[in-house]
Amino acid sequence: MTTLDVAFAAVGAIAAGSGLLAVTTRHVVHAALWLVVCLGAVAGCYLVLGAEFVALVQLLVYVGAIVVLVLFALMLTRAPIGPNRELSTGRIHRLLAAVLGAAVAALLAATLLPLADGVVRRHEIPNASLAQDIFGIWVWPFELLSLLLLVSLVGALAVSRLVGGAPGREGRR
Amino acid sequence: MNEVVITQPLEVVLRAVGVLAAFLVLPLLVGQTEHKVMAHMQGRLGPMYAGGFHGWAQLVADGVKFVQKEDITPAAADRSVFRFAPAVALVPYLVALAVIPLSPSVVAAPTNASAVFVLAATAVGILGTLMAGWASANKYSLLGAMRSAAQLLAYELPLVLAVASVCLAAGTLSLRVIALDWQPWWLLWQLPGAIVFLVAAVAELQRPPFDMPVADSEIVFGPYTEYTGLRFAFFLLSEYAGIVVMSLLFAVLYLGGWQGPWGEQVGWIWTLLKGFAVAVLIIWLRVAWPRLREDQLQRLAWLVLVPMALAQLAVTAVGVVMFE
């Protein structure tokens, strides 16, 4: 066992544990905070495997922007301190969710485990080659994704401006 | 261009201690400067007694006072999040300080993508404010946390775009190589980006005139209302550590870092001096401008800073293509 194995196992365990806590806690804000730990640990996985830039972007985008947005939305609506009984789900839902989660895990394990040979390898990926891959080979999916985001942005604007009355500055008041 | 890899345990410890020392000394230096500079700008003297010579030990005395105070956690607060929040606010700036180079050789933790690293670390620090505001179980704190969330979301984008422009100009994500490639005419070429960076950095630090989230005269210091003693001091320390990190980052990105007369020998002094000048500028902004209103804050970010940063990015791209 090398240091790399230990480091990878540690961040992996943190990611799995905090992910589990994020979906099982009854405190809605705690769930968001456990998500921070989970995403940070996934960034740690990338870092251990040598994808430094991907790890940093993961932190910058997911922890710095997405989770802040989630917390902001929670505070704007309702985020009581203490456990929230309304968040509880029925037995059937829980069972279904557990089965679905197990099925996805089994599928991933069945596909990925034959490929793995038990050795953690570190590939140092230069930032330049990453950029060449994204804007060379994968440029069309990348642009399509940007277009999708733009469309959803315009859609959100339309929904917030046009619902209930004439469009314009004071449309909703 | 790969950075050196540090493997000796003793060297790692020594470097960590060095960063910790800088982290404890530099924010106090900026804080004391703020006391004195602000006082003289307002026709006052500022602290004069602690330590004897012009009150140099005022912040040390303040620190001792904070340590003696009672550490209170409100009964209705979410205890664990409330108590953990100051650490989340403070530690990322310590981590960020470790990768900022003072000269090509004086850097605690050499990394390849250090520019992105600093941005990612400071983005994590923001969570501390949000955690504090929510966990305090106080309406002023919650209001403050909401304001800071809105502000930080708005100003993160221009900050990242401004840094991206310099990275594009130098063709690297490493702060060390950026400062090595820096030419004096970049001062003009990257000027809009520099202005965007400075404004967005001050907003990110929630310093006046962008201190709507902690506005003491209306929401009683916002997210920090319920904090006392050492935990409150940690939030203050993180604000000043943030000034240090952003000032040094500005010096390295836009002012050439260690470049200057005798830069080969005493480059780190140049970086510190330039960073200190930027810190004084940030203090000056506090004295010069009144607080911006919430809608003015958002307007400035989305209608001025983001377009300016995008235009700077385009100008940089054209420059890079034409001159290389």
Coordinates of C-alpha atoms in Angstrom, one line a residue, chain B residues 3-321:
Chain B
E3 CA 7.2 23.6 -10.0
V4 CA 9.6 21.9 -7.6
V5 CA 8.2 19.1 -5.4
I6 CA 8.9 19.4 -1.7
T7 CA 9.4 16.0 0.0
Q8 CA 11.5 16.7 3.1
P9 CA 9.2 16.5 6.2
L10 CA 11.4 19.1 8.0
E11 CA 11.1 21.5 5.1
V12 CA 7.3 21.1 5.0
V13 CA 7.1 21.9 8.7
L14 CA 9.4 25.0 8.3
R15 CA 7.4 26.3 5.4
A16 CA 4.1 25.8 7.2
V17 CA 5.5 27.7 10.3
G18 CA 6.7 30.5 8.0
V19 CA 3.2 30.9 6.4
L20 CA 1.6 30.8 9.9
A21 CA 3.9 33.5 11.1
A22 CA 3.1 35.7 8.0
F23 CA -0.6 35.0 8.5
L24 CA -0.5 36.2 12.1
V25 CA 1.8 39.2 11.6
L26 CA 0.7 40.7 8.2
P27 CA -3.1 41.1 9.1
L28 CA -2.2 42.8 12.3
L29 CA 0.1 45.2 10.4
V30 CA -2.7 46.0 8.0
G31 CA -5.1 46.5 10.9
Q32 CA -2.8 48.8 12.7
T33 CA -2.2 50.7 9.5
E34 CA -6.0 51.0 9.1
H35 CA -6.3 52.5 12.6
K36 CA -3.6 55.1 12.0
V37 CA -4.2 55.9 8.3
M38 CA -8.0 56.2 8.8
A39 CA -7.5 58.4 11.9
H40 CA -5.1 60.8 10.2
M41 CA -7.5 61.0 7.1
Q42 CA -10.2 62.0 9.5
G43 CA -8.1 64.5 11.4
R44 CA -7.7 62.2 14.5
L45 CA -4.6 60.6 16.0
G46 CA -5.9 57.0 16.4
P47 CA -4.5 54.8 19.1
M48 CA -1.6 56.5 20.9
Y49 CA -1.0 54.8 24.3
A50 CA -0.7 51.0 24.0
G51 CA 2.9 50.0 23.7
G52 CA 4.2 53.6 24.0
F53 CA 5.3 54.6 20.5
H54 CA 2.2 55.8 18.6
G55 CA 0.1 53.0 20.0
W56 CA 1.9 50.3 18.0
A57 CA 0.7 47.5 20.4
Q58 CA -3.0 48.5 20.2
L59 CA -4.0 45.3 18.3
V60 CA -2.0 43.1 20.6
A61 CA -3.9 44.6 23.5
D62 CA -7.2 44.1 21.6
G63 CA -6.2 40.4 21.0
V64 CA -5.6 40.0 24.8
K65 CA -9.0 41.6 25.5
F66 CA -10.8 39.2 23.1
V67 CA -9.2 36.2 24.6
Q68 CA -10.4 37.2 28.1
K69 CA -14.0 37.7 27.0
E70 CA -16.7 35.0 27.6
D71 CA -17.4 32.7 24.6
I72 CA -21.2 32.7 24.3
T73 CA -23.3 30.4 22.1
P74 CA -26.9 31.5 21.9
A75 CA -29.4 29.0 23.3
A76 CA -31.4 28.9 20.0
A77 CA -28.4 28.6 17.8
D78 CA -27.3 25.6 15.9
R79 CA -24.3 24.8 18.2
S80 CA -22.0 22.9 15.9
V81 CA -22.4 25.0 12.8
F82 CA -22.2 28.2 15.0
R83 CA -19.0 27.2 16.6
F84 CA -17.3 25.8 13.5
A85 CA -18.1 28.9 11.2
P86 CA -15.1 31.1 12.3
A87 CA -12.7 28.3 11.3
V88 CA -14.3 28.0 7.9
A89 CA -13.9 31.7 7.4
L90 CA -10.3 31.9 8.5
V91 CA -8.4 28.8 7.3
P92 CA -9.0 29.2 3.6
Y93 CA -7.1 32.5 3.6
L94 CA -4.2 30.8 5.4
V95 CA -4.2 28.2 2.7
A96 CA -4.4 30.9 0.0
L97 CA -1.5 32.8 1.5
A98 CA 0.7 29.7 1.2
V99 CA 0.7 29.6 -2.7
I100 CA 1.2 33.4 -3.3
P101 CA 4.8 33.9 -4.4
L102 CA 6.7 36.9 -2.9
S103 CA 9.6 36.2 -5.3
P104 CA 10.4 33.4 -7.7
S105 CA 12.0 31.4 -4.9
V106 CA 10.1 32.8 -1.8
V107 CA 6.8 30.8 -1.9
A108 CA 5.7 28.4 0.7
A109 CA 3.9 25.9 -1.5
P110 CA 4.7 26.1 -5.2
T111 CA 1.8 24.9 -7.3
N112 CA 1.1 24.9 -11.0
A113 CA -2.4 26.5 -11.1
S114 CA -1.8 28.8 -8.1
A115 CA -4.0 31.6 -9.6
V116 CA -7.0 29.2 -9.6
F117 CA -6.0 27.8 -6.3
V118 CA -6.2 31.3 -4.5
L119 CA -9.6 31.9 -6.1
A120 CA -10.9 28.5 -5.1
A121 CA -9.7 28.9 -1.5
T122 CA -11.2 32.3 -1.0
A123 CA -14.5 31.0 -2.5
V124 CA -14.6 28.4 0.3
G125 CA -14.0 31.1 3.0
I126 CA -17.3 32.7 2.0
L127 CA -19.2 29.7 3.4
G128 CA -18.1 30.7 6.9
T129 CA -20.1 33.9 6.8
L130 CA -23.2 32.1 5.5
M131 CA -22.9 29.4 8.2
A132 CA -22.5 32.1 10.9
G133 CA -25.5 34.1 9.7
W134 CA -27.8 31.1 9.5
A135 CA -26.7 29.3 12.7
S136 CA -27.0 32.4 14.9
A137 CA -30.8 32.1 15.0
N138 CA -31.0 35.9 14.8
K139 CA -33.0 37.8 12.2
Y140 CA -30.2 40.4 11.7
S141 CA -27.7 37.7 11.2
L142 CA -29.9 35.9 8.6
L143 CA -30.5 39.2 6.8
G144 CA -26.8 39.8 6.7
A145 CA -26.0 36.3 5.5
M146 CA -28.6 36.7 2.7
R147 CA -27.1 40.0 1.7
S148 CA -23.6 38.5 1.7
A149 CA -24.7 35.5 -0.4
A150 CA -26.2 37.8 -3.0
Q151 CA -23.2 40.0 -3.0
L152 CA -20.6 37.2 -3.2
L153 CA -22.5 35.5 -6.1
A154 CA -22.5 38.7 -8.0
Y155 CA -18.9 39.6 -7.5
E156 CA -17.3 36.2 -7.9
L157 CA -17.9 36.3 -11.6
P158 CA -16.1 39.6 -12.4
L159 CA -13.2 38.6 -10.1
V160 CA -12.7 35.3 -11.9
L161 CA -12.9 36.9 -15.3
A162 CA -10.4 39.6 -14.3
V163 CA -7.9 37.0 -13.2
A164 CA -8.6 34.9 -16.3
S165 CA -7.6 37.9 -18.4
V166 CA -4.2 38.2 -16.8
C167 CA -3.7 34.4 -17.1
L168 CA -4.6 34.6 -20.7
A169 CA -2.0 37.5 -21.2
A170 CA 0.7 35.5 -19.6
G171 CA -0.4 32.1 -21.0
T172 CA -0.3 30.4 -17.7
L173 CA -2.2 29.8 -14.5
S174 CA 0.9 30.0 -12.3
L175 CA 1.2 33.2 -10.3
R176 CA 5.0 32.9 -10.4
V177 CA 5.2 32.7 -14.2
I178 CA 2.6 35.5 -14.6
A179 CA 4.8 37.9 -12.5
L180 CA 7.9 36.7 -14.4
D181 CA 6.2 37.5 -17.8
W182 CA 4.8 40.8 -16.6
Q183 CA 5.9 43.9 -18.6
P184 CA 5.4 47.6 -17.5
W185 CA 3.0 48.2 -20.5
W186 CA 0.6 45.6 -19.0
L187 CA -0.3 48.4 -16.6
L188 CA -2.2 50.0 -19.4
W189 CA -3.2 46.9 -21.2
Q190 CA -4.7 45.2 -18.1
L191 CA -6.0 48.4 -16.5
P192 CA -9.7 47.8 -16.8
G193 CA -9.2 44.3 -15.5
A194 CA -7.2 45.6 -12.6
I195 CA -10.0 48.1 -11.7
V196 CA -12.6 45.3 -11.9
F197 CA -10.4 43.0 -9.7
L198 CA -9.9 45.7 -7.1
V199 CA -13.6 46.6 -6.8
A200 CA -14.7 42.9 -6.8
A201 CA -12.0 42.0 -4.3
V202 CA -13.2 44.8 -1.9
A203 CA -16.8 43.6 -2.4
E204 CA -15.7 40.0 -1.8
L205 CA -14.1 41.0 1.5
Q206 CA -17.3 42.9 2.4
R207 CA -15.2 46.0 3.2
P208 CA -16.8 49.5 2.9
P209 CA -18.2 50.8 0.6
F210 CA -19.5 47.2 0.0
D211 CA -20.2 46.4 3.6
M212 CA -24.0 46.1 3.2
P213 CA -24.0 42.6 4.7
V214 CA -22.3 43.7 7.9
A215 CA -23.8 47.2 8.0
D216 CA -23.3 47.9 11.7
S217 CA -25.7 50.8 11.9
E218 CA -28.7 48.9 10.5
I219 CA -28.3 45.2 11.0
V220 CA -25.7 45.3 13.9
F221 CA -22.8 43.6 12.1
G222 CA -25.0 41.1 10.3
P223 CA -23.7 37.5 10.5
Y224 CA -21.4 38.3 13.4
T225 CA -24.0 39.8 15.7
E226 CA -24.1 36.9 18.1
Y227 CA -20.4 36.2 18.2
T228 CA -18.2 37.2 21.2
G229 CA -14.6 36.8 22.3
L230 CA -12.1 34.8 20.3
R231 CA -14.6 33.6 17.7
F232 CA -15.5 37.2 16.8
A233 CA -11.8 38.0 16.7
F234 CA -11.3 35.2 14.2
F235 CA -13.9 36.8 11.9
L236 CA -12.1 40.1 12.2
L237 CA -8.7 38.4 11.6
S238 CA -10.2 36.7 8.5
E239 CA -11.2 40.1 7.1
Y240 CA -7.7 41.5 7.5
A241 CA -6.1 38.3 6.3
G242 CA -8.4 38.6 3.2
I243 CA -7.1 42.1 2.6
V244 CA -3.5 40.8 2.8
V245 CA -4.3 37.9 0.3
M246 CA -6.1 40.2 -2.1
S247 CA -3.5 42.9 -2.0
L248 CA -0.6 40.5 -2.5
L249 CA -2.6 38.9 -5.3
F250 CA -3.2 42.3 -7.0
A251 CA 0.6 43.1 -6.6
V252 CA 1.6 39.8 -8.3
L253 CA -1.1 39.8 -11.0
Y254 CA -1.1 43.5 -12.0
L255 CA 2.0 45.2 -10.6
G256 CA 4.7 42.7 -11.5
G257 CA 5.3 41.4 -8.0
W258 CA 9.0 41.3 -7.4
Q259 CA 10.0 43.3 -10.5
G260 CA 11.8 46.6 -9.7
P261 CA 15.3 47.9 -9.0
W262 CA 17.5 45.2 -7.5
G263 CA 14.5 42.8 -8.0
E264 CA 17.0 39.9 -8.3
Q265 CA 18.2 40.3 -4.7
V266 CA 15.3 41.9 -2.8
G267 CA 12.3 41.0 -4.9
W268 CA 10.2 39.8 -2.0
I269 CA 10.5 43.3 -0.4
W270 CA 9.1 44.8 -3.6
T271 CA 6.1 42.4 -3.6
L272 CA 5.4 43.2 0.1
L273 CA 5.7 46.9 -0.6
K274 CA 3.4 46.8 -3.6
G275 CA 0.9 44.7 -1.7
F276 CA 1.1 47.1 1.2
A277 CA 0.3 50.0 -1.1
V278 CA -2.7 48.2 -2.4
A279 CA -3.8 47.5 1.2
V280 CA -3.6 51.3 2.0
L281 CA -5.7 51.9 -1.1
I282 CA -8.3 49.5 0.2
I283 CA -8.3 51.3 3.5
W284 CA -8.6 54.6 1.7
L285 CA -11.7 53.4 -0.1
R286 CA -13.4 52.8 3.2
V287 CA -12.8 56.4 4.3
A288 CA -13.6 58.0 0.9
W289 CA -17.0 56.4 0.0
P290 CA -20.3 55.9 1.8
R291 CA -21.9 52.5 1.9
L292 CA -23.6 51.3 -1.3
R293 CA -27.3 50.3 -1.2
E294 CA -28.2 46.7 -2.0
D295 CA -29.7 47.4 -5.5
Q296 CA -26.7 49.7 -6.3
L297 CA -24.4 46.8 -5.4
Q298 CA -26.1 44.4 -7.8
R299 CA -26.3 47.1 -10.5
L300 CA -22.6 47.8 -10.3
A301 CA -21.7 44.1 -10.4
W302 CA -23.9 43.0 -13.3
L303 CA -24.1 46.2 -15.4
V304 CA -20.6 47.6 -15.0
L305 CA -18.1 45.1 -13.7
V306 CA -19.2 42.0 -15.7
P307 CA -19.3 43.8 -19.1
M308 CA -16.0 45.5 -18.3
A309 CA -14.3 42.2 -17.4
L310 CA -15.7 40.6 -20.6
A311 CA -14.4 43.5 -22.7
Q312 CA -11.0 43.2 -21.0
L313 CA -10.9 39.5 -21.8
A314 CA -11.6 40.3 -25.5
V315 CA -8.9 43.0 -25.5
T316 CA -6.5 40.6 -23.9
A317 CA -7.3 37.9 -26.4
V318 CA -6.8 40.3 -29.4
G319 CA -3.5 41.5 -27.9
V320 CA -2.2 37.9 -27.4
V321 CA -3.1 36.9 -30.9

